[in-house]
Tab-separated table of C-alpha atoms and ligand atoms in Angstrom:
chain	number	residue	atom	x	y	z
A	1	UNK	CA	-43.782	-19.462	14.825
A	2	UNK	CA	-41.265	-16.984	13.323
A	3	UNK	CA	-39.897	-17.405	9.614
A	4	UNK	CA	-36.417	-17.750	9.457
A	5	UNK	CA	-34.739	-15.629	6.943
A	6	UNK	CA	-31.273	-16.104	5.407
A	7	UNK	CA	-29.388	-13.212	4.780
A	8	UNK	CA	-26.716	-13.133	1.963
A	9	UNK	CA	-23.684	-10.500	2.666
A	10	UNK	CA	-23.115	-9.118	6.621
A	11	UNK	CA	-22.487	-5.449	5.264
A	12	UNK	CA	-24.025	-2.358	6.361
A	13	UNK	CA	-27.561	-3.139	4.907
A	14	UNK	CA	-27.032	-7.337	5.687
A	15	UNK	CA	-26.589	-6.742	9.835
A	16	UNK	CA	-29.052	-3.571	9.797
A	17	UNK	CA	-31.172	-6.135	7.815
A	18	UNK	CA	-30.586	-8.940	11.052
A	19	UNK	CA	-31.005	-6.324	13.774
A	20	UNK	CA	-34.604	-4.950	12.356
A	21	UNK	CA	-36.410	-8.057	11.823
A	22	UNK	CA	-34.809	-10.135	14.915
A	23	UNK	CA	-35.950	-7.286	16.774
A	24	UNK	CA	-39.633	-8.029	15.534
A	25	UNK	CA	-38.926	-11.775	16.160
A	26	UNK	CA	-37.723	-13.381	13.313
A	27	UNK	CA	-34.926	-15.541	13.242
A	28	UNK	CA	-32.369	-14.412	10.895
A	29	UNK	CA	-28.953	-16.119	9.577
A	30	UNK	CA	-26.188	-13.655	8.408
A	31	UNK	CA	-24.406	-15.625	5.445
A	32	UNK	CA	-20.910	-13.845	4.512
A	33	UNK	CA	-18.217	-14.880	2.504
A	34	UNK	CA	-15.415	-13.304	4.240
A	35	UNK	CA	-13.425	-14.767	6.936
A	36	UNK	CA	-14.411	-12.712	9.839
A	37	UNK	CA	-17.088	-9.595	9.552
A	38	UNK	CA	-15.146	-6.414	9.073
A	39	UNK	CA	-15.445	-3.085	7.335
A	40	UNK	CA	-12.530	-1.584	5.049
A	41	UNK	CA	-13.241	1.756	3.559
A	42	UNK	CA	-13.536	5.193	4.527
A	43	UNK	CA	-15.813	7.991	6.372
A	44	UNK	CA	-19.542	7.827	5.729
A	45	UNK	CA	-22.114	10.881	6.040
A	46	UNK	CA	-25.094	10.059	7.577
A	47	UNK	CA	-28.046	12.180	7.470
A	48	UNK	CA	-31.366	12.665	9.831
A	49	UNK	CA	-33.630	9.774	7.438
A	50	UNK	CA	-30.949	8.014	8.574
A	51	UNK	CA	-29.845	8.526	12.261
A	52	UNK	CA	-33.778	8.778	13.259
A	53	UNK	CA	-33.955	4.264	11.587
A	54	UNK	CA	-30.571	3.962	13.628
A	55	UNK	CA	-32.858	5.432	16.393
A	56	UNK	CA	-35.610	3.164	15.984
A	57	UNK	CA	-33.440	0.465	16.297
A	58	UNK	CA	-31.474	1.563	19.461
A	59	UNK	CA	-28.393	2.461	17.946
A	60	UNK	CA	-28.653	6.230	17.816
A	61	UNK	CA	-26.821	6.292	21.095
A	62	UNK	CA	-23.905	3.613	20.025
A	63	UNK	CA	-23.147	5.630	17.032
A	64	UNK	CA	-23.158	8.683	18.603
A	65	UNK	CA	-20.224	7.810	20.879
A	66	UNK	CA	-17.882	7.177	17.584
A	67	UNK	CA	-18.988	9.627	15.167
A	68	UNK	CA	-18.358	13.760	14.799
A	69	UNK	CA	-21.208	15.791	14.362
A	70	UNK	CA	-20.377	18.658	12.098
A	71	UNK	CA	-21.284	22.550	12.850
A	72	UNK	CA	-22.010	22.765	8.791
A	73	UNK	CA	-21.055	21.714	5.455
A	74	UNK	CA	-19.077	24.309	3.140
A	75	UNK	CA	-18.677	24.487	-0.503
A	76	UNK	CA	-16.233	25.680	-2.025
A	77	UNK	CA	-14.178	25.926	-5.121
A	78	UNK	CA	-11.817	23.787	-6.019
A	79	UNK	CA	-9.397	26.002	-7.855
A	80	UNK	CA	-9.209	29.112	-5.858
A	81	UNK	CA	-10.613	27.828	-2.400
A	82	UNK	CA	-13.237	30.407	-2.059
A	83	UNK	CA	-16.433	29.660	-0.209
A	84	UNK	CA	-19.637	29.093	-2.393
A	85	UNK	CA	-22.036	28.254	0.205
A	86	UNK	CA	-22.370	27.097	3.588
A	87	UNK	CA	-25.376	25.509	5.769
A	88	UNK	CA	-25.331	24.755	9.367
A	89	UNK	CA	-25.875	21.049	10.446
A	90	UNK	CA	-25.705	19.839	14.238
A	91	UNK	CA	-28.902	21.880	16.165
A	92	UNK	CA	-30.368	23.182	13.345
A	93	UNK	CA	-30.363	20.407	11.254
A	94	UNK	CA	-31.591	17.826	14.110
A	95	UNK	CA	-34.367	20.442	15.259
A	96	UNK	CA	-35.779	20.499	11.414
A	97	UNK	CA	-35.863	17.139	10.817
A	98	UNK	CA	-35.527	15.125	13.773
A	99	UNK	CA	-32.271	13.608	14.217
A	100	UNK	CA	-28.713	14.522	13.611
A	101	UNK	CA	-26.542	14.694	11.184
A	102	UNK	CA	-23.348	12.699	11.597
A	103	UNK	CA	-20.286	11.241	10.158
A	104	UNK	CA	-18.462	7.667	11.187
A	105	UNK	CA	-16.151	5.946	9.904
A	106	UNK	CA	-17.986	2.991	8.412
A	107	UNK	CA	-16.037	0.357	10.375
A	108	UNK	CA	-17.507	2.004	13.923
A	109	UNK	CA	-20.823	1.783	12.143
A	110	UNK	CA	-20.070	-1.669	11.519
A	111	UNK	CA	-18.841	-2.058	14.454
A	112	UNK	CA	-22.183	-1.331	16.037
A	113	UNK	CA	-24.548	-3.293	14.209
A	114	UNK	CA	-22.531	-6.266	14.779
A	115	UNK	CA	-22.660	-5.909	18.416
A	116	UNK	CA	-26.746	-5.537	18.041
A	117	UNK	CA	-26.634	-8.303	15.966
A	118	UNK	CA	-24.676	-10.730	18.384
A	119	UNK	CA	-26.389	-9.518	21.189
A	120	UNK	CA	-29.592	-10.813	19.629
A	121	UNK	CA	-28.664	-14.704	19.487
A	122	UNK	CA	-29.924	-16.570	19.254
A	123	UNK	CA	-32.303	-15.450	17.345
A	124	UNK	CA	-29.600	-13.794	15.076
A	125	UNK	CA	-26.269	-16.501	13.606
A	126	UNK	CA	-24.099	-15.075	12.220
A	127	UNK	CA	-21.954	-17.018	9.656
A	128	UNK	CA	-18.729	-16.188	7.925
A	129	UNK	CA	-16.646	-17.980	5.419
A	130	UNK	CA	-19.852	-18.691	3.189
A	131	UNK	CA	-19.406	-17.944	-0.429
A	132	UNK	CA	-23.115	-18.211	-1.945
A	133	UNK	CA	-22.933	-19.591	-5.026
A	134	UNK	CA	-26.313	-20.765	-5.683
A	135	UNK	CA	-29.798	-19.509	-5.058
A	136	UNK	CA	-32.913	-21.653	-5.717
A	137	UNK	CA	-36.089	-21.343	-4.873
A	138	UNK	CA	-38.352	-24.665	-3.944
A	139	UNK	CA	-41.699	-24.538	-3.098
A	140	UNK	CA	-42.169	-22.629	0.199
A	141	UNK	CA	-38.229	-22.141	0.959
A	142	UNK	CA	-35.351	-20.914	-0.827
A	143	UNK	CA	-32.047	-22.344	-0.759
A	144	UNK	CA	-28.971	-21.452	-1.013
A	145	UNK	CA	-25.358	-23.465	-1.650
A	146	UNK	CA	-21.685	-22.197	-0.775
A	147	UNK	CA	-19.958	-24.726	-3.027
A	148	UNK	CA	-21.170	-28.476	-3.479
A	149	UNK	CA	-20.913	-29.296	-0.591
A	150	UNK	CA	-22.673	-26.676	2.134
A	151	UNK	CA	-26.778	-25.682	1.978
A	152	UNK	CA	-28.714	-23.537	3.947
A	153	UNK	CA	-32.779	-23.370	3.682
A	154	UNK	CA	-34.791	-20.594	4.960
A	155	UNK	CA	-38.452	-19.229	4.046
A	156	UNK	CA	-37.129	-16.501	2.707
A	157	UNK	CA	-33.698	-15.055	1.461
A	158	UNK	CA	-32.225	-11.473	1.758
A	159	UNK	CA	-29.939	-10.441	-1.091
A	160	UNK	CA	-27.655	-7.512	0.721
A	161	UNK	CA	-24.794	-8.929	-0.957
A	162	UNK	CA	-23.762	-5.423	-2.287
A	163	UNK	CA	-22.810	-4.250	-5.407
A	164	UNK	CA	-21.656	-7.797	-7.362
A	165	UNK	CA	-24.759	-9.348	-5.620
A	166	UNK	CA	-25.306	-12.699	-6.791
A	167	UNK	CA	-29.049	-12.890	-5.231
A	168	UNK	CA	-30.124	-9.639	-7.268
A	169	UNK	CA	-29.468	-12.578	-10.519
A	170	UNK	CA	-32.036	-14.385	-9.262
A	171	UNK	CA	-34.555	-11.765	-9.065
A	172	UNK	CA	-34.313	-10.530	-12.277
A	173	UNK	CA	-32.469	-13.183	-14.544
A	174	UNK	CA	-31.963	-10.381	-17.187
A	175	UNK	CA	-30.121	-7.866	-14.642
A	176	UNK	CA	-27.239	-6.343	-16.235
A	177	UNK	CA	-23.966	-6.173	-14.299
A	178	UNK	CA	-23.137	-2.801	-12.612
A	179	UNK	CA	-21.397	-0.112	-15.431
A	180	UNK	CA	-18.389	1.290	-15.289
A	181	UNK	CA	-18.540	5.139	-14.436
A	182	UNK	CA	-14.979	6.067	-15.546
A	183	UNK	CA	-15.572	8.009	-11.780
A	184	UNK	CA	-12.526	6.576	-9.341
A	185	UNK	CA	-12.401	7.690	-5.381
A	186	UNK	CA	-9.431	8.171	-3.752
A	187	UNK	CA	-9.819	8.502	0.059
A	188	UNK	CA	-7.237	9.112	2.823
A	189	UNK	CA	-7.476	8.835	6.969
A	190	UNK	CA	-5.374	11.026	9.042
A	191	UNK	CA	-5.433	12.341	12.737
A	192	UNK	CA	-6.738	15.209	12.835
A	193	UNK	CA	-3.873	16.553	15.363
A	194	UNK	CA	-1.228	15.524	12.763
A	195	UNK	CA	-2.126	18.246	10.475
A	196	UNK	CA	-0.985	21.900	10.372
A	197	UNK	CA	-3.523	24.381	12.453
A	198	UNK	CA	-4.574	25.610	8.599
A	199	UNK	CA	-6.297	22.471	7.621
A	200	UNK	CA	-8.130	21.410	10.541
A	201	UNK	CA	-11.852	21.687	10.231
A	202	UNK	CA	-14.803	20.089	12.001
A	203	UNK	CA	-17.340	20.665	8.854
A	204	UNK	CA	-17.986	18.573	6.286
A	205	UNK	CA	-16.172	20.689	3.448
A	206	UNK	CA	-16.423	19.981	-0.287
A	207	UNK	CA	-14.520	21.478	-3.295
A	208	UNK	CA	-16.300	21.242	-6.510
A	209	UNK	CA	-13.970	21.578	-9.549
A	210	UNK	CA	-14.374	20.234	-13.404
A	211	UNK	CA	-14.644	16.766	-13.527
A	212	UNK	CA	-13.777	16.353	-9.808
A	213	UNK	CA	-14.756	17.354	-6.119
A	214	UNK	CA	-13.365	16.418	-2.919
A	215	UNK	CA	-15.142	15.821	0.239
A	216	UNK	CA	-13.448	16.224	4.075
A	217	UNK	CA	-15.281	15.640	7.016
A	218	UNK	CA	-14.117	14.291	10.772
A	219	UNK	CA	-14.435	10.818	11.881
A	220	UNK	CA	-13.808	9.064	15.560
A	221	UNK	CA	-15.520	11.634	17.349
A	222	UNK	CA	-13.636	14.310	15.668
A	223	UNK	CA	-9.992	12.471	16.055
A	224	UNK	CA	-9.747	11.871	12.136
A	225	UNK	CA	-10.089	13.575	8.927
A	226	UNK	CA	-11.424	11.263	6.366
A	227	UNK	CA	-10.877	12.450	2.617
A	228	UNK	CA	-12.463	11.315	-0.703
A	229	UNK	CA	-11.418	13.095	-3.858
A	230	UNK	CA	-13.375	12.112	-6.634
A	231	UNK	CA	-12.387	12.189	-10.547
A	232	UNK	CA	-13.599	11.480	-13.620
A	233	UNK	CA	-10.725	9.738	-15.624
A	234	UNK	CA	-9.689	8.155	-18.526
A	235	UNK	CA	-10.650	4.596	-19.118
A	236	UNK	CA	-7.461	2.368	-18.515
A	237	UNK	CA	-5.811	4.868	-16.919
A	238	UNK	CA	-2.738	3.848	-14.710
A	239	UNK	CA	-4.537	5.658	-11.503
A	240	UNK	CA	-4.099	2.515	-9.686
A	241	UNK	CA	-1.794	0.064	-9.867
A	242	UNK	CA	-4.137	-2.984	-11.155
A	243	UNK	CA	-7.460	-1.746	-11.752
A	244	UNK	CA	-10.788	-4.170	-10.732
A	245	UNK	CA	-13.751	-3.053	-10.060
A	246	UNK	CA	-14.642	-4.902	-7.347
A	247	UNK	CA	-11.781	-4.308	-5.323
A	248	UNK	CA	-12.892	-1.578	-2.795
A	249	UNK	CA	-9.380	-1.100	-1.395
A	250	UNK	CA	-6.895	-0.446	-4.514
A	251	UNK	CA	-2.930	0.663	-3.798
A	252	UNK	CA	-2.880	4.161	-4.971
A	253	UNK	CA	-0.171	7.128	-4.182
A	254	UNK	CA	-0.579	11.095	-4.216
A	255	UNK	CA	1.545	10.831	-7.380
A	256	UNK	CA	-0.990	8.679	-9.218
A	257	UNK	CA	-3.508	10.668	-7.750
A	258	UNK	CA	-1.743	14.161	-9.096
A	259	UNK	CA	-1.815	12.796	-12.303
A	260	UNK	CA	-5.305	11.940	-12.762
A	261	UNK	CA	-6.111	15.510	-11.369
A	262	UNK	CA	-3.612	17.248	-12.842
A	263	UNK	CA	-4.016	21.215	-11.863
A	264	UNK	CA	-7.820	21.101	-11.460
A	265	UNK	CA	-7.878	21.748	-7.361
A	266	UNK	CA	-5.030	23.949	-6.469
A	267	UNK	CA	-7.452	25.244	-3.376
A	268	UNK	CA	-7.317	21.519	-2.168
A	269	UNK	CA	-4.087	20.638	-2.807
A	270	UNK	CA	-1.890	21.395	0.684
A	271	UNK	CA	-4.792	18.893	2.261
A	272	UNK	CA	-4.400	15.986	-0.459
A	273	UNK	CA	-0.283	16.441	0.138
A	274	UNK	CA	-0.654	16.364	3.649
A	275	UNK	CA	-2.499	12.632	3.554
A	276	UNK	CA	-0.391	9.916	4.205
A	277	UNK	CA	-1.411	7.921	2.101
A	278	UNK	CA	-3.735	6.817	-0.518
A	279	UNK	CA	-6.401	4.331	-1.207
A	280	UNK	CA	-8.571	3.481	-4.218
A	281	UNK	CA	-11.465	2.544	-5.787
A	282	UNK	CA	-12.902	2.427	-9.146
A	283	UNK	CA	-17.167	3.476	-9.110
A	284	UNK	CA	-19.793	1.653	-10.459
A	285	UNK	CA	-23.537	1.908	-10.554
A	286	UNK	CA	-26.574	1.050	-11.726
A	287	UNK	CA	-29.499	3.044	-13.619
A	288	UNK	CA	-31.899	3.953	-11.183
A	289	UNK	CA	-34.881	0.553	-10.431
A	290	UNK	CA	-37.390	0.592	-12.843
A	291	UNK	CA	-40.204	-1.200	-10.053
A	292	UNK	CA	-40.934	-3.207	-7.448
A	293	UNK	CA	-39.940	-6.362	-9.600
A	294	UNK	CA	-36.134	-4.994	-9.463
A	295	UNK	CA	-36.174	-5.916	-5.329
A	296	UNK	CA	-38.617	-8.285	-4.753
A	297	UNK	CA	-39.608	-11.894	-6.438
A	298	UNK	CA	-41.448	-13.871	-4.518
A	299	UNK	CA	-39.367	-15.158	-1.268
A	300	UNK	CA	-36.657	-13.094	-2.023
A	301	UNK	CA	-35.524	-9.688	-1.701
A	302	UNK	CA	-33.040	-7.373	-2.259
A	303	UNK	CA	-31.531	-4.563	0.016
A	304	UNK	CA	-29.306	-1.960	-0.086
A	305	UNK	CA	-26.472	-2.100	-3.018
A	306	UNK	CA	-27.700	-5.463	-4.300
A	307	UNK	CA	-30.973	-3.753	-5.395
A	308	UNK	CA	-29.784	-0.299	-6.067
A	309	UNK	CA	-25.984	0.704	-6.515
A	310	UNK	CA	-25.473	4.481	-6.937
A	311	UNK	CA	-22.717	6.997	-7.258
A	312	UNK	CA	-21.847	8.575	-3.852
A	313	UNK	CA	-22.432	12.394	-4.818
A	314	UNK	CA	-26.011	12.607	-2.660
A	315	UNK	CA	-23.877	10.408	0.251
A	316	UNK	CA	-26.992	7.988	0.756
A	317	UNK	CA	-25.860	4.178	-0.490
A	318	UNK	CA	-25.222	3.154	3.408
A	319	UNK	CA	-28.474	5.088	4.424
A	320	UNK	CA	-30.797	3.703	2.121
A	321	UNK	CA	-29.305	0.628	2.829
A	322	UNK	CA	-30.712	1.296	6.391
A	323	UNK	CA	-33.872	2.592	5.268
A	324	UNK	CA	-34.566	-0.518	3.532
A	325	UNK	CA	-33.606	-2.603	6.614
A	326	UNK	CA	-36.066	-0.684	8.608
A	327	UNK	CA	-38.469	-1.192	5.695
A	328	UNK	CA	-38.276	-4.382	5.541
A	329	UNK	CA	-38.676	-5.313	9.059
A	330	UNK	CA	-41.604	-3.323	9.427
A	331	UNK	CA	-43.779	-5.096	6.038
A	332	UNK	CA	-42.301	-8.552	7.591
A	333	UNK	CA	-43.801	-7.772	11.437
A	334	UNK	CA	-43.816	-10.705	13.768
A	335	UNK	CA	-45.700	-12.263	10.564
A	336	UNK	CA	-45.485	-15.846	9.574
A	337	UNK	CA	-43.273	-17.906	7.297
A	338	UNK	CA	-46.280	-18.029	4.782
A	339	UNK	CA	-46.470	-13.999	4.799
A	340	UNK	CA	-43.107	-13.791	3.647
A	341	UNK	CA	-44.294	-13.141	-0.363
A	342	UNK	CA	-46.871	-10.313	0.335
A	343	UNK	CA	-44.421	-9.004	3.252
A	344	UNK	CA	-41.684	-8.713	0.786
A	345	UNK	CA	-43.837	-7.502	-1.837
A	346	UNK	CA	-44.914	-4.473	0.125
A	347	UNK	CA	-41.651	-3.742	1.152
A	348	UNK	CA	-40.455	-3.347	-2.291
A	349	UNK	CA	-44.051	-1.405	-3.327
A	350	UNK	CA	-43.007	1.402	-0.268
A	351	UNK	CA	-39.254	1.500	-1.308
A	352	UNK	CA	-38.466	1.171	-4.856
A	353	UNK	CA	-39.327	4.933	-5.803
A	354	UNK	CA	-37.568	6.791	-3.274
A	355	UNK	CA	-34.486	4.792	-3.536
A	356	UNK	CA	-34.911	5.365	-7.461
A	357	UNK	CA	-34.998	9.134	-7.074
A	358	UNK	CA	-32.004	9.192	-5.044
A	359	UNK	CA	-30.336	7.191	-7.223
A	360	UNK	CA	-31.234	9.554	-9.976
A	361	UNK	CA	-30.439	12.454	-8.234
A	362	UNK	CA	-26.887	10.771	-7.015
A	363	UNK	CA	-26.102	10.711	-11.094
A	364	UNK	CA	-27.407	14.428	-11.204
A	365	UNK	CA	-25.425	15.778	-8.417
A	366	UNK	CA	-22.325	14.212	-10.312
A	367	UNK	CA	-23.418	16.527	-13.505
A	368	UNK	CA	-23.631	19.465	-11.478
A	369	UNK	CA	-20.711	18.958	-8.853
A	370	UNK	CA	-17.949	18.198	-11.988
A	371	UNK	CA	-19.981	20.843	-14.374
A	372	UNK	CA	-17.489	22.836	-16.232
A	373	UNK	CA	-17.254	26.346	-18.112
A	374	UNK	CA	-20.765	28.050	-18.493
A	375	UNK	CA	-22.571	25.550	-16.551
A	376	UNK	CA	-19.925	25.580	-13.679
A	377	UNK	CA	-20.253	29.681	-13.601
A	378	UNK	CA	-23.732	29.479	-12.979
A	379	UNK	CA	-24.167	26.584	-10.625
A	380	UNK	CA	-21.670	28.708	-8.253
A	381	UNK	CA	-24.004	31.911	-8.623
A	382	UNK	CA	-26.891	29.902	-7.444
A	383	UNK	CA	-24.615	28.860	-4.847
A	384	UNK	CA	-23.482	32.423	-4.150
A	385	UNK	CA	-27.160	33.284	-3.726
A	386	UNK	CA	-28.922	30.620	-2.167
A	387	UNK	CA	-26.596	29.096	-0.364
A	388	UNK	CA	-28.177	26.638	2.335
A	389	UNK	CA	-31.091	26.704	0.396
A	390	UNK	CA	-29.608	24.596	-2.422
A	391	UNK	CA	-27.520	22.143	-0.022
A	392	UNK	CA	-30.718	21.413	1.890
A	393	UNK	CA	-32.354	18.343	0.760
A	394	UNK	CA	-35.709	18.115	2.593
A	395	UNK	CA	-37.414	15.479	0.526
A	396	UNK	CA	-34.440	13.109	1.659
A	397	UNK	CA	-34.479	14.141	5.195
A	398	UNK	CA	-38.230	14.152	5.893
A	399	UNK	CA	-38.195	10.903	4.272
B	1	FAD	C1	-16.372	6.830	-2.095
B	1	FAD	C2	-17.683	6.432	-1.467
B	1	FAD	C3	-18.241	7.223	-0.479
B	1	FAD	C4	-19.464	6.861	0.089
B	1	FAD	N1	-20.008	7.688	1.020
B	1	FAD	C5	-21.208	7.389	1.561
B	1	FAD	C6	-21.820	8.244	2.520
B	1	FAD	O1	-21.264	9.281	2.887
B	1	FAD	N2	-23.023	7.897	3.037
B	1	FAD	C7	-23.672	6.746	2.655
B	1	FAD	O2	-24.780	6.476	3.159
B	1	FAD	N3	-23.125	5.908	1.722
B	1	FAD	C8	-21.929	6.194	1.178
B	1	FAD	N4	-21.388	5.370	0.244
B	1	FAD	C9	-22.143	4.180	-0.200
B	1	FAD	C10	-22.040	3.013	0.768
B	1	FAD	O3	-20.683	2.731	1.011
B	1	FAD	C11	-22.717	1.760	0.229
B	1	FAD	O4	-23.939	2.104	-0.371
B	1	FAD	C12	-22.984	0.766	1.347
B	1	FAD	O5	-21.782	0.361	1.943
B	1	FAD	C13	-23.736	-0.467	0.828
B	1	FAD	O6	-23.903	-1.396	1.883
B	1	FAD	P1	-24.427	-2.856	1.570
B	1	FAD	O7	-24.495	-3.561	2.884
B	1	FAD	O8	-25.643	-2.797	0.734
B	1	FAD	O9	-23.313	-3.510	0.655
B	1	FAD	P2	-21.776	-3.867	1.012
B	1	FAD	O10	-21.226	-2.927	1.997
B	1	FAD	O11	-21.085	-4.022	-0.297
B	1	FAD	O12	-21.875	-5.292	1.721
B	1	FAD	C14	-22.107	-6.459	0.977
B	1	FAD	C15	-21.591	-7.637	1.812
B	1	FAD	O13	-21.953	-8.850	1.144
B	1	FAD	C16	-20.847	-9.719	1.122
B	1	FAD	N5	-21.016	-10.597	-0.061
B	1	FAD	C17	-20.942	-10.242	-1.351
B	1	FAD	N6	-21.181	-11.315	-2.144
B	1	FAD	C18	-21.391	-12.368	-1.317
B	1	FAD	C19	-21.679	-13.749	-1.528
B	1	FAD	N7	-21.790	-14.268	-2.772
B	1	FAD	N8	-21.853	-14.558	-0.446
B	1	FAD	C20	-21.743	-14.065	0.831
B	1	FAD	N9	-21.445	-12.750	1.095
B	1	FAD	C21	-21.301	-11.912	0.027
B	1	FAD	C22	-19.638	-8.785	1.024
B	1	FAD	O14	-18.449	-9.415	1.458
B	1	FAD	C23	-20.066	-7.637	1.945
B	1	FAD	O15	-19.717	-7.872	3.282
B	1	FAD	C24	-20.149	5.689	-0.325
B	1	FAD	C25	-19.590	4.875	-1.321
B	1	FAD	C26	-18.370	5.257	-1.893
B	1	FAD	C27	-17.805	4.395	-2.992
């Protein structure tokens, strides 16, 4: 008899959750408070840990169709434009570590796991319009309430409800609410055919500059340029037009965004004037989990940003996310309903340390991409030196 597992938040980490362990069986519910599943944002970078789960999971092939798969990533400065370093992705990187590198806009990544996920009902519901605003566990099942007047009971719950999560709460009472960074992301879509011949590039480029960076790469099987510029600010700044935290898709303009900046990326300026327009969103994070207790108690467990929110300077949130989901599945099997608590357990014993270091090393990168004065001049010597050396990151990518 399969367990049937609630899942709280149809994101990224909730569906790749559903997929993975209806897949092995189970019979998973997808609880999500909006009104229909969708994706806003922008562009995300994923790398070979990553694209070898969505392989395991049969959706290597899907994603393939609607992402771009970069010749390299280049570095450069963010002042002058001049290259720093450069490292070749596509064959070499997929013939080192076993699956590509690519980059999608997260709405076709979405877009993909939802289709697994409905294609596996009924095994897989998938619910929208559910708020969870409870979470209690009783005896052998956990329940959770959307209002006072709507319950669901399962033998076990996820928590992928992302960076706010409710669930994570009730795994540690004493959590502490995600900090404020003072880091905000701007980000920008365009076609790629709508910009002048100069600033079309297939790699994933990134300008590093003090107390900033921007990151381009192509989207929709090359058709779009997605753009992130990324600043460290002044606390109650006017960047965007009302600031909350939780609002992934803040009004912003290149004016705003020119301000906040001010002259600090000269070498990337003709590409942030030639976006069309501007979106926002103020960063948060958590310090890196301190054990297995921060993603696991008992019958419920935590995935993705619910159990470990980070900064996106390693470009990993959405892949560990998926790593979990793979994770997960894997500790849970075809297992029972009463294998649930040493299931989840071992999940979070296998996970909580690497998605600590790359949470740590998220934070670092931050230090080191915005460094300025001495520290700047010798992190773009190394650069100058060892080039693909220091952009490779095999303990991530054999991971
Ligand atoms: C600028 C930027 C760039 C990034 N780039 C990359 C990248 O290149 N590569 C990468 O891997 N990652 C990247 N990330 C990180 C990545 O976006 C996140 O880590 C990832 O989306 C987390 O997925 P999730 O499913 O855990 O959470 P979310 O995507 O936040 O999903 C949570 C879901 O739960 C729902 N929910 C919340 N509360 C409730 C509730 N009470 N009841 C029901 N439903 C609820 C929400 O509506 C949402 O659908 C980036 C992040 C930023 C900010």
């Amino acid at each position: 008899m399969p367990a049937r597992i609630l899942i709280a938040g149809g994101g990224i980490g909730g569906l790749a959750a559903a997929v993975a362990l209806a897949r092995r069986g189970q019979s998973v519910e997808v609880l999500e408070q909006a009104p229909a599943f969708a994706e806003i944002g922008a562009g995300i970078q994923l790398g070979p840990n990553v694209t070898r789960r969505l392989k395991s999971l049969d959706l290597l092939d899907g994603a393939l169709k609607l992402a771009a798969r970069p010749p390299a990533v280049a570095v450069r400065d963010a002042q002058d434009g001049s290259l720093l370093a450069r490292m070749p992705l596509a064959d070499t990187i997929e013939r080192k570590y076993g699956g590509p590198y690519l980059c999608i806009h997260r709405a076709d990544l979405h877009g993909v796991l939802l289709e697994a996920a409905r294609a596996l009902a009924p095994r897989v519901e998938l619910s929208t319009g559910v708020q969870i605003t409870q979470v209690a566990a009783r005896g052998d099942t956990v329940c959770v309430g959307a209002g006072a007047e709507h319950a669901w009971e399962g033998d076990g719950l996820v928590g992928a409800d992302g960076l706010w999560s409710l669930v994570r709460r009730r795994v540690s009472e004493d959590a502490a609410p995600p900090r404020a960074t003072g880091h905000t992301a701007w980000r920008a879509l365009v076609r790629i055919d709508a910009l002048p011949a100069a600033l079309r590039s297939s790699e994933v480029q990134v300008w590093l500059g003090e107390r900033l960076h921007a990151v381009a790469y192509p989207v929709r099987a090359g058709a779009f340029l997605n753009v992130v510029v990324i600043a460290e600010v002044q606390p109650g700044g006017a960047w965007v037009q009302k600031p909350d935290p939780a609002d992934w898709d803040q009004q912003a303009d290149l004016a705003a965004l020119l301000a906040a900046i001010g002259k600090r990326c000269d070498g990337v300026f003709p590409l942030i004037e030639a976006m069309p327009q501007w979106r926002a969103w103020l960063l948060n994070d958590l310090p890196p989990l301190s054990g297995p207790q921060d993603m696991v108690r008992e019958r419920i467990a935590l995935l993705g940003d619910a159990a470990h929110p980070m900064l996106p300077y390693l470009a990993q949130g959405a892949g560990m996310a998926i790593e979990d989901a793979v994770a997960l599945a894997d500790r849970v099997g075809t297992g029972a309903a009463a294998d649930l608590p040493a299931a989840f357990a071992r999940y979070a014993a296998a996970r909580w340390q690497r998605n600590a270091r790359v949470q740590a090393r998220a934070q670092r990168n931050g230090e080191v991409f915005h460094a300025g004065g001495a520290r700047r001049m010798a992190r773009d010597a190394a650069l100058r030196v060892l080039g693909a050396h220091l952009l490779d990151n095999p303990w991530l990518y054999e991971g």
